[in-house]
Tab-separated table of C-alpha atoms in Angstrom:
chain	number	residue	atom	x	y	z
A	6	MET	CA	-76.400	262.706	-108.711
A	7	SER	CA	-77.279	259.277	-106.842
A	8	ASN	CA	-76.781	256.131	-108.704
A	9	SER	CA	-80.203	255.062	-109.330
A	10	MET	CA	-83.534	256.928	-109.862
A	11	ASP	CA	-86.625	255.845	-108.151
A	12	THR	CA	-88.654	255.731	-111.254
A	13	ALA	CA	-91.536	253.878	-109.656
A	14	ALA	CA	-91.906	257.066	-107.246
A	15	VAL	CA	-91.567	259.259	-109.994
A	16	LEU	CA	-94.356	257.833	-111.947
A	17	ALA	CA	-96.700	257.325	-108.748
A	18	ALA	CA	-96.365	261.299	-108.369
A	19	PHE	CA	-97.277	261.815	-111.676
A	20	ASP	CA	-100.277	259.536	-111.560
A	21	GLU	CA	-101.470	261.143	-108.085
A	22	ILE	CA	-101.795	264.745	-109.443
A	23	ALA	CA	-103.111	263.440	-112.745
A	24	ARG	CA	-105.514	261.545	-110.644
A	25	ARG	CA	-106.644	265.053	-108.435
A	26	ARG	CA	-107.173	267.059	-111.604
A	27	ASP	CA	-108.591	264.121	-113.747
A	28	TRP	CA	-106.405	264.551	-116.285
A	29	GLN	CA	-105.652	260.612	-116.871
A	30	SER	CA	-107.626	260.775	-120.598
A	31	LEU	CA	-105.429	263.488	-121.591
A	32	HIS	CA	-102.202	261.353	-121.648
A	33	THR	CA	-102.424	259.250	-124.724
A	34	PRO	CA	-99.215	258.873	-126.060
A	35	LYS	CA	-99.772	261.226	-128.933
A	36	ASN	CA	-100.480	263.856	-126.470
A	37	LEU	CA	-97.572	262.919	-124.136
A	38	ALA	CA	-94.924	263.146	-127.206
A	39	MET	CA	-96.175	266.365	-128.319
A	40	ALA	CA	-95.894	267.631	-124.517
A	41	LEU	CA	-92.330	266.100	-124.545
A	42	SER	CA	-91.516	268.048	-127.472
A	43	VAL	CA	-93.065	271.195	-125.988
A	44	GLU	CA	-90.770	270.810	-122.623
A	45	VAL	CA	-87.525	269.886	-124.781
A	46	ALA	CA	-88.215	273.333	-126.395
A	47	GLU	CA	-88.686	275.028	-123.486
A	48	LEU	CA	-85.051	273.898	-122.097
A	49	CYS	CA	-83.823	275.247	-125.898
A	50	ARG	CA	-84.817	278.428	-125.118
A	51	HIS	CA	-82.047	279.165	-122.433
A	52	PHE	CA	-79.686	278.093	-125.312
A	53	GLN	CA	-81.003	279.523	-128.578
A	54	TRP	CA	-79.597	282.807	-128.317
A	55	ARG	CA	-75.850	282.111	-126.156
A	56	ASP	CA	-72.908	280.505	-127.475
A	57	ASP	CA	-71.301	277.534	-125.655
A	58	GLY	CA	-69.256	279.927	-123.408
A	59	GLU	CA	-71.988	281.986	-122.520
A	60	VAL	CA	-73.688	278.807	-121.310
A	61	GLU	CA	-70.917	278.132	-119.321
A	62	ARG	CA	-71.019	281.365	-117.798
A	63	MET	CA	-74.860	281.164	-117.257
A	64	LEU	CA	-74.191	277.427	-115.294
A	65	GLN	CA	-71.297	278.908	-113.220
A	66	ALA	CA	-73.092	282.046	-112.063
A	67	GLY	CA	-73.884	282.260	-108.512
A	68	GLU	CA	-77.104	284.269	-107.580
A	69	ALA	CA	-77.599	285.815	-110.951
A	70	GLY	CA	-77.473	282.344	-112.776
A	71	SER	CA	-78.934	280.070	-110.046
A	72	VAL	CA	-82.538	281.211	-110.962
A	73	GLU	CA	-81.823	280.288	-114.694
A	74	VAL	CA	-80.192	277.122	-113.781
A	75	GLU	CA	-83.168	276.083	-111.314
A	76	SER	CA	-85.455	276.514	-114.095
A	77	VAL	CA	-83.365	274.393	-116.478
A	78	ALA	CA	-83.422	271.952	-113.588
A	79	ALA	CA	-87.458	272.049	-113.700
A	80	GLU	CA	-87.755	271.651	-117.241
A	81	LEU	CA	-85.196	268.570	-116.904
A	82	ALA	CA	-87.697	267.125	-114.328
A	83	ASP	CA	-90.554	267.576	-116.616
A	84	ILE	CA	-89.344	265.855	-119.145
A	85	GLN	CA	-87.902	263.068	-117.519
A	86	MET	CA	-91.620	262.546	-115.893
A	87	TYR	CA	-93.365	262.879	-119.302
A	88	LEU	CA	-90.947	260.324	-120.552
A	89	LEU	CA	-91.418	257.471	-117.847
A	90	LYS	CA	-95.104	258.349	-118.436
A	91	LEU	CA	-95.105	257.889	-121.884
A	92	ALA	CA	-93.089	254.479	-121.436
A	93	ALA	CA	-95.490	253.263	-119.039
A	94	VAL	CA	-98.891	254.005	-121.282
A	95	MET	CA	-97.060	252.437	-124.116
A	96	ASP	CA	-95.977	249.321	-122.115
A	97	ILE	CA	-92.492	249.848	-123.063
A	98	ASP	CA	-89.932	248.537	-120.471
A	99	LEU	CA	-87.665	251.660	-120.183
A	100	ASP	CA	-84.730	249.670	-118.833
A	101	LYS	CA	-84.749	247.122	-121.188
A	102	ALA	CA	-84.958	249.413	-124.155
A	103	LEU	CA	-81.674	251.344	-122.651
A	104	ALA	CA	-79.902	247.796	-122.201
A	105	ASP	CA	-80.530	247.449	-125.947
A	106	LYS	CA	-79.550	250.432	-126.894
A	107	ILE	CA	-76.178	250.171	-124.801
A	108	ALA	CA	-75.760	246.904	-126.359
A	109	GLU	CA	-76.296	248.001	-130.010
A	110	ASN	CA	-74.254	251.131	-129.535
A	111	ARG	CA	-71.196	248.845	-128.317
A	112	ARG	CA	-71.831	246.653	-131.193
A	113	ARG	CA	-71.827	249.794	-133.818
A	114	PHE	CA	-68.882	251.543	-131.956
B	19	MET	CA	-90.711	248.016	-115.796
B	20	SER	CA	-88.221	247.803	-112.773
B	21	ASN	CA	-88.797	250.400	-109.873
B	22	SER	CA	-85.630	251.800	-110.407
B	23	MET	CA	-83.247	253.094	-112.984
B	24	ASP	CA	-79.366	252.510	-112.718
B	25	THR	CA	-78.895	255.806	-114.124
B	26	ALA	CA	-74.994	255.778	-113.143
B	27	ALA	CA	-74.723	252.625	-115.489
B	28	VAL	CA	-76.660	254.224	-118.349
B	29	LEU	CA	-74.436	257.377	-118.078
B	30	ALA	CA	-71.129	255.172	-118.043
B	31	ALA	CA	-72.023	253.358	-121.017
B	32	PHE	CA	-72.914	257.130	-122.742
B	33	ASP	CA	-69.643	257.964	-122.011
B	34	GLU	CA	-67.872	254.992	-122.881
B	35	ILE	CA	-69.075	255.231	-126.500
B	36	ALA	CA	-68.278	258.721	-126.322
B	37	ARG	CA	-64.730	258.234	-125.708
B	38	ARG	CA	-64.543	255.435	-128.172
B	39	ARG	CA	-65.455	257.940	-130.730
B	40	ASP	CA	-63.759	260.758	-129.222
B	41	TRP	CA	-67.211	262.731	-129.029
B	42	GLN	CA	-66.542	264.045	-125.786
B	43	SER	CA	-66.171	267.623	-127.108
B	44	LEU	CA	-69.398	267.596	-129.232
B	45	HIS	CA	-71.369	267.065	-125.667
B	46	THR	CA	-72.050	270.700	-124.692
B	47	PRO	CA	-75.223	271.643	-122.975
B	48	LYS	CA	-76.263	273.428	-126.314
B	49	ASN	CA	-75.653	270.370	-128.659
B	50	LEU	CA	-77.187	267.885	-126.198
B	51	ALA	CA	-80.262	270.203	-125.558
B	52	MET	CA	-80.579	270.094	-129.351
B	53	ALA	CA	-80.119	266.389	-129.955
B	54	LEU	CA	-82.965	266.020	-127.117
B	55	SER	CA	-85.068	267.792	-129.696
B	56	VAL	CA	-84.048	265.888	-132.654
B	57	GLU	CA	-84.604	262.585	-130.741
B	58	VAL	CA	-88.339	263.479	-129.555
B	59	ALA	CA	-89.129	264.730	-132.999
B	60	GLU	CA	-88.195	261.100	-134.031
B	61	LEU	CA	-90.368	259.845	-131.611
B	62	CYS	CA	-93.476	262.224	-132.768
B	63	ARG	CA	-93.122	260.875	-136.142
B	64	HIS	CA	-94.928	257.911	-135.345
B	65	PHE	CA	-97.833	259.699	-134.081
B	66	GLN	CA	-97.943	262.712	-136.632
B	67	TRP	CA	-100.551	261.110	-138.748
B	68	ARG	CA	-102.346	258.623	-136.653
B	69	ASP	CA	-105.206	259.601	-134.272
B	70	ASP	CA	-105.314	258.076	-130.625
B	71	GLY	CA	-107.123	254.805	-132.091
B	72	GLU	CA	-104.649	254.062	-134.415
B	73	VAL	CA	-101.841	254.698	-131.823
B	74	GLU	CA	-103.655	251.979	-129.514
B	75	ARG	CA	-103.677	249.667	-132.867
B	76	MET	CA	-99.993	249.993	-133.871
B	77	LEU	CA	-98.988	249.349	-129.885
B	78	GLN	CA	-101.278	246.217	-129.703
B	79	ALA	CA	-100.479	244.649	-133.266
B	80	GLY	CA	-98.299	241.563	-132.743
B	81	GLU	CA	-95.816	240.778	-135.627
B	82	ALA	CA	-96.466	243.667	-137.825
B	83	GLY	CA	-96.694	246.462	-134.908
B	84	SER	CA	-93.784	245.103	-132.686
B	85	VAL	CA	-91.015	246.740	-135.136
B	86	GLU	CA	-92.478	249.901	-134.610
B	87	VAL	CA	-92.715	249.834	-131.028
B	88	GLU	CA	-88.921	248.439	-130.942
B	89	SER	CA	-88.233	251.430	-132.934
B	90	VAL	CA	-90.353	253.815	-130.347
B	91	ALA	CA	-88.492	251.943	-127.411
B	92	ALA	CA	-84.993	252.782	-128.841
B	93	GLU	CA	-86.055	256.596	-129.224
B	94	LEU	CA	-87.234	256.758	-125.755
B	95	ALA	CA	-83.791	255.180	-124.771
B	96	ASP	CA	-82.170	257.400	-126.821
B	97	ILE	CA	-84.129	260.520	-125.118
B	98	GLN	CA	-83.422	258.915	-121.593
B	99	MET	CA	-79.575	259.127	-122.433
B	100	TYR	CA	-79.349	262.540	-123.731
B	101	LEU	CA	-81.275	263.742	-120.450
B	102	LEU	CA	-78.998	262.235	-118.201
B	103	LYS	CA	-75.857	263.363	-120.096
B	104	LEU	CA	-77.422	266.876	-120.114
B	105	ALA	CA	-78.133	266.910	-116.688
B	106	ALA	CA	-74.411	265.693	-116.034
B	107	VAL	CA	-72.367	267.988	-118.114
B	108	MET	CA	-74.686	270.958	-116.365
B	109	ASP	CA	-74.127	269.521	-112.741
B	110	ILE	CA	-77.780	269.220	-112.256
B	111	ASP	CA	-79.137	266.908	-109.861
B	112	LEU	CA	-81.907	265.057	-111.493
B	113	ASP	CA	-83.391	263.391	-108.415
B	114	LYS	CA	-83.489	266.589	-106.618
B	115	ALA	CA	-84.629	268.487	-109.709
B	116	LEU	CA	-87.610	265.716	-109.702
B	117	ALA	CA	-88.498	265.917	-106.137
B	118	ASP	CA	-88.469	269.687	-106.082
B	119	LYS	CA	-90.741	269.492	-109.119
B	120	ILE	CA	-93.179	266.715	-107.458
B	121	ALA	CA	-93.638	268.804	-104.088
B	122	GLU	CA	-93.928	271.855	-106.075
B	123	ASN	CA	-96.985	270.369	-108.108
B	124	ARG	CA	-98.530	269.000	-105.094
B	125	ARG	CA	-98.892	272.375	-103.726
B	126	ARG	CA	-100.337	273.934	-106.951
B	127	PHE	CA	-102.737	270.718	-107.425
C	25	MET	CA	-105.142	285.274	-147.639
C	26	SER	CA	-103.565	286.667	-150.583
C	27	ASN	CA	-102.169	284.957	-153.170
C	28	SER	CA	-98.655	285.816	-152.578
C	29	MET	CA	-96.013	286.834	-149.516
C	30	ASP	CA	-93.704	289.970	-149.792
C	31	THR	CA	-90.608	288.022	-148.533
C	32	ALA	CA	-88.352	290.893	-149.127
C	33	ALA	CA	-90.351	293.133	-146.816
C	34	VAL	CA	-91.149	290.578	-143.977
C	35	LEU	CA	-86.683	290.017	-143.790
C	36	ALA	CA	-86.102	293.564	-144.160
C	37	ALA	CA	-88.469	294.327	-141.498
C	38	PHE	CA	-86.667	291.347	-139.382
C	39	ASP	CA	-83.422	292.511	-140.183
C	40	GLU	CA	-84.418	296.567	-138.901
C	41	ILE	CA	-85.321	294.880	-135.652
C	42	ALA	CA	-82.074	292.859	-135.369
C	43	ARG	CA	-80.001	295.876	-136.225
C	44	ARG	CA	-81.863	298.101	-133.697
C	45	ARG	CA	-81.136	295.863	-131.134
C	46	ASP	CA	-77.727	294.501	-132.556
C	47	TRP	CA	-78.648	290.948	-132.655
C	48	GLN	CA	-77.359	290.420	-135.821
C	49	SER	CA	-74.552	287.944	-134.671
C	50	LEU	CA	-77.001	285.755	-132.711
C	51	HIS	CA	-78.541	285.062	-135.921
C	52	THR	CA	-76.039	282.180	-136.844
C	53	PRO	CA	-78.004	278.784	-138.916
C	54	LYS	CA	-77.682	276.857	-135.479
C	55	ASN	CA	-79.183	279.292	-133.605
C	56	LEU	CA	-82.008	280.259	-135.882
C	57	ALA	CA	-82.794	276.360	-136.605
C	58	MET	CA	-82.891	275.941	-132.609
C	59	ALA	CA	-85.338	279.271	-132.295
C	60	LEU	CA	-87.602	277.871	-134.890
C	61	SER	CA	-88.045	274.680	-132.903
C	62	VAL	CA	-88.756	276.762	-129.996
C	63	GLU	CA	-91.508	278.601	-131.662
C	64	VAL	CA	-92.932	275.251	-133.177
C	65	ALA	CA	-93.362	273.966	-129.860
C	66	GLU	CA	-94.816	277.220	-128.317
C	67	LEU	CA	-97.471	276.663	-131.104
C	68	CYS	CA	-97.885	272.765	-130.260
C	69	ARG	CA	-98.606	274.220	-126.459
C	70	HIS	CA	-101.768	274.929	-127.787
C	71	PHE	CA	-102.796	271.536	-129.019
C	72	GLN	CA	-101.064	269.196	-126.727
C	73	TRP	CA	-103.970	268.599	-124.550
C	74	ARG	CA	-106.582	269.113	-126.956
C	75	ASP	CA	-108.381	266.696	-129.625
C	76	ASP	CA	-109.278	267.560	-132.962
C	77	GLY	CA	-112.550	268.213	-131.748
C	78	GLU	CA	-111.600	270.852	-128.716
C	79	VAL	CA	-109.005	272.650	-131.347
C	80	GLU	CA	-111.644	272.901	-133.743
C	81	ARG	CA	-114.111	274.703	-130.986
C	82	MET	CA	-111.097	276.595	-129.904
C	83	LEU	CA	-110.941	277.869	-133.511
C	84	GLN	CA	-114.491	278.489	-133.988
C	85	ALA	CA	-115.005	280.126	-130.643
C	86	GLY	CA	-115.925	283.845	-130.731
C	87	GLU	CA	-114.920	285.982	-127.616
C	88	ALA	CA	-113.295	283.691	-126.226
C	89	GLY	CA	-110.984	281.810	-128.203
C	90	SER	CA	-110.193	284.542	-130.338
C	91	VAL	CA	-107.347	285.719	-127.933
C	92	GLU	CA	-105.870	282.340	-128.176
C	93	VAL	CA	-106.378	282.639	-131.813
C	94	GLU	CA	-104.437	285.775	-131.947
C	95	SER	CA	-101.515	283.819	-130.159
C	96	VAL	CA	-101.481	281.113	-132.730
C	97	ALA	CA	-101.471	283.790	-135.341
C	98	ALA	CA	-98.498	285.234	-133.979
C	99	GLU	CA	-96.731	281.895	-133.118
C	100	LEU	CA	-97.341	281.237	-137.135
C	101	ALA	CA	-95.605	284.901	-138.208
C	102	ASP	CA	-92.582	284.138	-135.730
C	103	ILE	CA	-91.860	280.601	-137.262
C	104	GLN	CA	-92.490	282.299	-141.207
C	105	MET	CA	-89.986	284.955	-140.321
C	106	TYR	CA	-87.346	282.586	-138.551
C	107	LEU	CA	-87.837	280.445	-141.623
C	108	LEU	CA	-87.269	283.253	-144.206
C	109	LYS	CA	-83.914	284.700	-142.075
C	110	LEU	CA	-82.605	280.919	-141.927
C	111	ALA	CA	-82.890	280.621	-145.739
C	112	ALA	CA	-81.542	283.990	-146.292
C	113	VAL	CA	-78.150	283.411	-144.216
C	114	MET	CA	-77.709	280.137	-145.722
C	115	ASP	CA	-77.933	281.720	-148.973
C	116	ILE	CA	-80.720	279.167	-149.830
C	117	ASP	CA	-83.289	280.037	-152.817
C	118	LEU	CA	-86.640	278.977	-150.790
C	119	ASP	CA	-88.618	279.527	-153.639
C	120	LYS	CA	-86.363	277.169	-155.868
C	121	ALA	CA	-86.396	274.803	-152.818
C	122	LEU	CA	-90.421	274.587	-152.945
C	123	ALA	CA	-90.100	274.108	-156.972
C	124	ASP	CA	-88.151	271.319	-156.434
C	125	LYS	CA	-89.881	269.507	-153.556
C	126	ILE	CA	-93.292	270.113	-155.423
C	127	ALA	CA	-91.752	268.336	-158.826
C	128	GLU	CA	-90.408	265.798	-156.346
C	129	ASN	CA	-93.857	264.929	-154.774
C	130	ARG	CA	-95.408	264.918	-158.096
C	131	ARG	CA	-93.064	262.394	-159.318
C	132	ARG	CA	-93.287	260.324	-156.009
C	133	PHE	CA	-97.072	260.372	-155.945
D	6	MET	CA	-84.467	284.741	-153.666
D	7	SER	CA	-87.319	286.511	-155.170
D	8	ASN	CA	-89.180	289.452	-153.355
D	9	SER	CA	-92.637	287.372	-152.978
D	10	MET	CA	-93.813	284.124	-152.671
D	11	ASP	CA	-96.237	282.628	-154.874
D	12	THR	CA	-98.361	281.338	-151.633
D	13	ALA	CA	-101.517	280.103	-153.109
D	14	ALA	CA	-99.656	278.047	-155.842
D	15	VAL	CA	-97.669	276.201	-153.202
D	16	LEU	CA	-100.912	275.490	-151.114
D	17	ALA	CA	-102.655	274.427	-154.277
D	18	ALA	CA	-100.033	271.888	-154.936
D	19	PHE	CA	-99.726	270.653	-151.535
D	20	ASP	CA	-103.339	270.166	-151.629
D	21	GLU	CA	-103.404	268.497	-155.216
D	22	ILE	CA	-100.742	265.709	-153.641
D	23	ALA	CA	-103.050	265.369	-150.875
D	24	ARG	CA	-106.089	264.833	-152.924
D	25	ARG	CA	-104.107	262.051	-154.885
D	26	ARG	CA	-103.014	260.186	-151.713
D	27	ASP	CA	-106.234	261.009	-150.005
D	28	TRP	CA	-104.572	262.566	-146.802
D	29	GLN	CA	-106.962	265.579	-146.419
D	30	SER	CA	-108.216	263.856	-143.254
D	31	LEU	CA	-104.756	263.784	-141.667
D	32	HIS	CA	-104.128	267.538	-142.351
D	33	THR	CA	-105.874	268.349	-138.934
D	34	PRO	CA	-104.073	271.508	-137.235
D	35	LYS	CA	-102.901	269.160	-134.217
D	36	ASN	CA	-101.401	266.901	-136.949
D	37	LEU	CA	-99.796	269.661	-139.008
D	38	ALA	CA	-98.527	271.085	-135.961
D	39	MET	CA	-96.740	267.805	-134.924
D	40	ALA	CA	-95.695	267.318	-138.535
D	41	LEU	CA	-93.846	271.075	-138.296
D	42	SER	CA	-91.750	269.871	-135.173
D	43	VAL	CA	-90.805	266.945	-136.918
D	44	GLU	CA	-89.617	268.811	-140.043
D	45	VAL	CA	-87.927	271.186	-137.961
D	46	ALA	CA	-86.062	268.597	-135.886
D	47	GLU	CA	-85.035	267.149	-139.320
D	48	LEU	CA	-83.603	270.609	-140.040
D	49	CYS	CA	-81.830	270.491	-136.930
D	50	ARG	CA	-80.129	267.276	-137.329
D	51	HIS	CA	-77.687	269.089	-139.523
D	52	PHE	CA	-76.621	271.377	-137.039
D	53	GLN	CA	-76.683	269.211	-133.475
D	54	TRP	CA	-73.014	268.098	-133.417
D	55	ARG	CA	-71.271	271.155	-135.198
D	56	ASP	CA	-70.432	274.422	-134.126
D	57	ASP	CA	-71.008	277.456	-136.187
D	58	GLY	CA	-67.716	277.657	-137.726
D	59	GLU	CA	-68.529	273.797	-139.155
D	60	VAL	CA	-71.981	274.708	-140.183
D	61	GLU	CA	-70.031	277.438	-142.342
D	62	ARG	CA	-67.766	275.105	-144.121
D	63	MET	CA	-70.634	273.120	-144.541
D	64	LEU	CA	-72.443	275.915	-146.432
D	65	GLN	CA	-69.436	276.936	-148.175
D	66	ALA	CA	-68.201	273.522	-149.282
D	67	GLY	CA	-68.746	272.713	-153.394
D	68	GLU	CA	-69.364	269.142	-154.436
D	69	ALA	CA	-69.249	267.845	-150.903
D	70	GLY	CA	-71.407	270.138	-149.317
D	71	SER	CA	-73.887	270.697	-151.770
D	72	VAL	CA	-75.611	267.323	-151.164
D	73	GLU	CA	-76.093	268.168	-147.562
D	74	VAL	CA	-77.419	271.656	-148.363
D	75	GLU	CA	-79.788	270.332	-150.783
D	76	SER	CA	-81.266	268.457	-148.062
D	77	VAL	CA	-81.429	271.523	-145.983
D	78	ALA	CA	-83.222	273.428	-148.461
D	79	ALA	CA	-85.713	270.534	-149.263
D	80	GLU	CA	-86.319	270.618	-145.016
D	81	LEU	CA	-87.265	274.268	-145.193
D	82	ALA	CA	-89.694	273.866	-148.198
D	83	ASP	CA	-91.551	271.211	-146.472
D	84	ILE	CA	-91.722	273.611	-143.211
D	85	GLN	CA	-92.749	276.286	-145.653
D	86	MET	CA	-95.619	274.259	-146.839
D	87	TYR	CA	-97.030	272.731	-143.735
D	88	LEU	CA	-96.565	276.432	-142.382
D	89	LEU	CA	-98.895	277.595	-144.891
D	90	LYS	CA	-101.137	274.420	-144.713
D	91	LEU	CA	-101.545	275.060	-140.852
D	92	ALA	CA	-102.503	278.684	-141.493
D	93	ALA	CA	-104.916	277.855	-144.040
D	94	VAL	CA	-106.627	275.095	-142.287
D	95	MET	CA	-106.908	277.452	-139.296
D	96	ASP	CA	-108.281	280.061	-141.297
D	97	ILE	CA	-105.519	282.581	-140.211
D	98	ASP	CA	-104.391	285.272	-142.400
D	99	LEU	CA	-100.886	284.813	-142.265
D	100	ASP	CA	-100.236	288.084	-144.139
D	101	LYS	CA	-102.062	289.872	-141.463
D	102	ALA	CA	-100.409	288.115	-138.818
D	103	LEU	CA	-96.865	288.880	-139.881
D	104	ALA	CA	-97.908	292.447	-140.611
D	105	ASP	CA	-99.462	292.626	-136.575
D	106	LYS	CA	-96.019	290.908	-135.588
D	107	ILE	CA	-93.912	293.431	-137.253
D	108	ALA	CA	-95.687	296.523	-135.809
D	109	GLU	CA	-95.760	294.888	-132.425
D	110	ASN	CA	-91.883	294.211	-132.909
D	111	ARG	CA	-91.521	297.748	-134.210
D	112	ARG	CA	-93.256	299.318	-130.806
D	113	ARG	CA	-91.166	296.902	-128.448
D	114	PHE	CA	-87.889	297.829	-129.830
């Protein structure tokens, strides 16, 4: 993975699709938070009946496992996009929030 | 918000705390996915009994509202950190996953 | 809806299927809790992009809406089953837990 | 646990508190679904960093573990109440939904 994420580009692409489909009015903070929880649960679906060893094997598997890993990757992407959009509509500076959390964690721990 | 996120720095800080507390063994994909769902629900707590207008007012409020907005910001930061860590432990290239999702969305829509 | 739920019968049916498929070992508290969160998010999927008025119309709709209402009903059933199973494997008396919660709520409110 | 749950009584108690606090208008299907997801995540909080063995020990522990088990029991009660209320406001017969799901599972498996 690269060292930085082009968040502006991700957000721009998200908004571009939203405009094409006229979805902007749906993207309220409440709806986005709910969508985030749905996507995270989609992710959990891959793990709910597996123990850590089985998850490990699923990740290592070549051909057979890669379709599922692709699916997990797609869900992580959805979570990332909704997270960036949610921060944007709430006017929350995510970088600052991260810096504050990191500083707080360093103090606590 | 800036145009890019220093994801390597966020991950490094996350791992630094994990090392201090000896938490590395807890950070399995399954546990991280579960933690993600817990953090997202912490976020939803702020919205569950509010309608969109009340959420808007909560975000606009000066003094009284800002403590809650700070709390939401902290939760977004937690979600972001768990997401990056989950991608890392699963060896998933999040940038590539985002690029693929964006390309797919452009095709579908 | 009736006044009482035959919880023993629901649990027995759940366990019967689990035995047929040899799923008993999967039903650990942690896995069941994760499955519960997945089912609840399946439910949220029906609401995430709708406002309360649209949800109301979805519920009122005759032909067109009933397939979706059936789907919601199925998800509620799944949530109920996982909840009863989770209480059972954790040896938690759900009736007592409910009575305690109701008593506490009456005191608080 | 008993063989049946007095669901009418649970619902009546839930509504009684809602009336005392004037919360009825908050109990829309969407809000209740969101509240359900928050409660389920509260539950998951107890499991997220534990493996199955540690969960087992937490459940077996006498003094030390019982406060936490009480907490889990309270969360299961909350989930149950929100589930019953959600079925009620959506006019969904939960007993029928359970019977249908059980019949379908028997066919599939």
